[in-house]
Structure formats: structure tokens, C-alpha cells
C-alpha positions as protocol buffer text, in pm:
chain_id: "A"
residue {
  index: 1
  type: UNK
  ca { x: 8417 y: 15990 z: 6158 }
}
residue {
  index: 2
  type: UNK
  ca { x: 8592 y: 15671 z: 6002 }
}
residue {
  index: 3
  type: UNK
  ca { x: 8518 y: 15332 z: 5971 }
}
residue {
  index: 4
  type: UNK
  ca { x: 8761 y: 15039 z: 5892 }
}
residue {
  index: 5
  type: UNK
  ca { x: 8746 y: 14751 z: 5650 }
}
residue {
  index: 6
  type: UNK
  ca { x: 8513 y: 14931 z: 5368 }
}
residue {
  index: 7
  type: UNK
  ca { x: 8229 y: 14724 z: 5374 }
}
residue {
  index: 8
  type: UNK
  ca { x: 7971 y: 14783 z: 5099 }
}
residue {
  index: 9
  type: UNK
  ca { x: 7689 y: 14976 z: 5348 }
}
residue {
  index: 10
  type: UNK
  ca { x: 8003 y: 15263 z: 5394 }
}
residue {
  index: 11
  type: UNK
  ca { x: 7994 y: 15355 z: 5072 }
}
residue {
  index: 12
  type: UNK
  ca { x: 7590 y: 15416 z: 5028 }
}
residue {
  index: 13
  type: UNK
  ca { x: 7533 y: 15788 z: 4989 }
}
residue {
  index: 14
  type: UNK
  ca { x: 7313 y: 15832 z: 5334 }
}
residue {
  index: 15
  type: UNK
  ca { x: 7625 y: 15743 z: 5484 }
}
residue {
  index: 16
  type: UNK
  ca { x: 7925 y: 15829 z: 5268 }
}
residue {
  index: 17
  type: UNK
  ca { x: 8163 y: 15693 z: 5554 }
}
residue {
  index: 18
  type: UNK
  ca { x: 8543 y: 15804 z: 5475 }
}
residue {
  index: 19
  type: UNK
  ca { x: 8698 y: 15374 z: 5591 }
}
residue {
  index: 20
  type: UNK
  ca { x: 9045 y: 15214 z: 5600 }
}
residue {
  index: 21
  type: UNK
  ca { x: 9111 y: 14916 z: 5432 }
}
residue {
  index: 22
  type: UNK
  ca { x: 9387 y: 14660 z: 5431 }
}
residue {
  index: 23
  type: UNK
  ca { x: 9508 y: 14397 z: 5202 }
}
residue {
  index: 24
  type: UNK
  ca { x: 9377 y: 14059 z: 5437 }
}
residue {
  index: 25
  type: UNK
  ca { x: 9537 y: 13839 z: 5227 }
}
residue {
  index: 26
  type: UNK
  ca { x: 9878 y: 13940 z: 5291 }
}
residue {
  index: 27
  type: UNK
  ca { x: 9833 y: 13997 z: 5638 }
}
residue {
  index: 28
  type: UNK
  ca { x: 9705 y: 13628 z: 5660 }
}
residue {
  index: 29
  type: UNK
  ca { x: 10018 y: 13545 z: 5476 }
}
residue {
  index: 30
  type: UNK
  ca { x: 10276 y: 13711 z: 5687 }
}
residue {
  index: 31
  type: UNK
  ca { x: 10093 y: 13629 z: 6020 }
}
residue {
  index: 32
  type: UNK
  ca { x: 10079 y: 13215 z: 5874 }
}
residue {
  index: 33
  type: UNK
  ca { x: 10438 y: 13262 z: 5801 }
}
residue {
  index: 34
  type: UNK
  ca { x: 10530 y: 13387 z: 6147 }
}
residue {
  index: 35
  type: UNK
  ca { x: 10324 y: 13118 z: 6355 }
}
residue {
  index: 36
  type: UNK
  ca { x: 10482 y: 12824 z: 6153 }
}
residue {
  index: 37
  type: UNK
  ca { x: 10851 y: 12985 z: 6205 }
}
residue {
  index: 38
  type: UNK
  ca { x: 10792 y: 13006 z: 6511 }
}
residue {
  index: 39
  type: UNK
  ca { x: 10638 y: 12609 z: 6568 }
}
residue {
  index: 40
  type: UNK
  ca { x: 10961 y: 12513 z: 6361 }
}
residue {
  index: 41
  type: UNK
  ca { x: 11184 y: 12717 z: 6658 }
}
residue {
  index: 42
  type: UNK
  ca { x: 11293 y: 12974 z: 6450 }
}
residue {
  index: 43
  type: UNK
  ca { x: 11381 y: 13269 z: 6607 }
}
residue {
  index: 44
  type: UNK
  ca { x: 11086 y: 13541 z: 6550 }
}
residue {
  index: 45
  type: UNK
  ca { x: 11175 y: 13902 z: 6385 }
}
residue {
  index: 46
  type: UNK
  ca { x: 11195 y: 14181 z: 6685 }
}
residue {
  index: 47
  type: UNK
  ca { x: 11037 y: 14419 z: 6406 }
}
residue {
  index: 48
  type: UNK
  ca { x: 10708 y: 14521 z: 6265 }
}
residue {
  index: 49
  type: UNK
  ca { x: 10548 y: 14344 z: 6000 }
}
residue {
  index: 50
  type: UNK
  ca { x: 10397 y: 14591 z: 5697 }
}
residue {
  index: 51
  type: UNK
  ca { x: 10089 y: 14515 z: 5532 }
}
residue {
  index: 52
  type: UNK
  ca { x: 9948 y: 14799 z: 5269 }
}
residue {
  index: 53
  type: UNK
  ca { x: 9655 y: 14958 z: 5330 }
}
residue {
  index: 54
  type: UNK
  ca { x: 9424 y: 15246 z: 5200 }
}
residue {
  index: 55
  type: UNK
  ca { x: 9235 y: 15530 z: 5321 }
}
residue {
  index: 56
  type: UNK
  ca { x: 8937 y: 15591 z: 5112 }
}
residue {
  index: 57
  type: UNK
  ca { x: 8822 y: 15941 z: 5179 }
}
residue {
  index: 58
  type: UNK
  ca { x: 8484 y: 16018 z: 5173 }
}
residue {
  index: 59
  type: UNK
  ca { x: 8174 y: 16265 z: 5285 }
}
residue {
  index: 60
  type: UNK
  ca { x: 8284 y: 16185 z: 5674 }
}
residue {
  index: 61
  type: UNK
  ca { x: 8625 y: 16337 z: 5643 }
}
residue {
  index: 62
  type: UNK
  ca { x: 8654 y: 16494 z: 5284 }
}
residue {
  index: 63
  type: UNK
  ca { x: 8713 y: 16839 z: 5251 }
}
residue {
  index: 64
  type: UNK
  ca { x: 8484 y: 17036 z: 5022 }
}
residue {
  index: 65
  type: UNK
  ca { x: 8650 y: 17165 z: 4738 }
}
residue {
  index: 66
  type: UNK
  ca { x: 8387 y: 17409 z: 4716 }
}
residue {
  index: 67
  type: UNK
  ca { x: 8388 y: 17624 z: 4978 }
}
């Protein structure tokens, strides 16, 4: 099980949720960027836009290393 955006409650022992997380900022950024290209008739990119991200591995998904 996985959960996306690592909000505080996924990190609380009981649940120990393994989440994804991205950096919002940027992809508010590149998506502002496109839109006003685009209102100024620019002709948009035909490929993907990148945005980093993280997994953050926990009790959901983690292997134990002691077994």
C-alpha cells in the first residue's frame, strides 16, 4: 500500500504509510509557464514535462532487513 503527497498523518507509526511526493512548486511553475505560452500563441512542446519527485519508503512497502 502507498499513498501520495506525504501528508503528516502517513508518517504516524499506526500507519507507517510508504507515500510519493513531488516538488508542487515546480510543477506550478512549469504548468504557469505552459498556459501563458500558450495564451501568447506560442507553439506548445509535443514532450513531457519532468518534475522531481520522491518515494519515501516506509512500513507499507519496506522490506525487513531482518528477516
Amino acid at each position: 500500500m502507498a499513498g501520495f503527497d506525504d501528508i503528516p498523518a502517513a508518517s504516524w507509526a499506526s500507519v507507517d504509510l510508504t507515500t510519493f511526493t513531488h516538488d508542487a512548486a515546480a510543477m506550478v511553475d512549469e504548468t504557469l509557464s505552459i498556459v501563458l505560452s500558450a495564451e501568447k500563441g506560442k507553439p506548445l512542446a509535443a514532450k513531457p514535462v519532468v518534475v522531481s519527485a520522491r518515494l519515501i519508503e516506509r512500513g507499507t512497502t519496506r522490506k525487513d532487513l531482518r528477516s
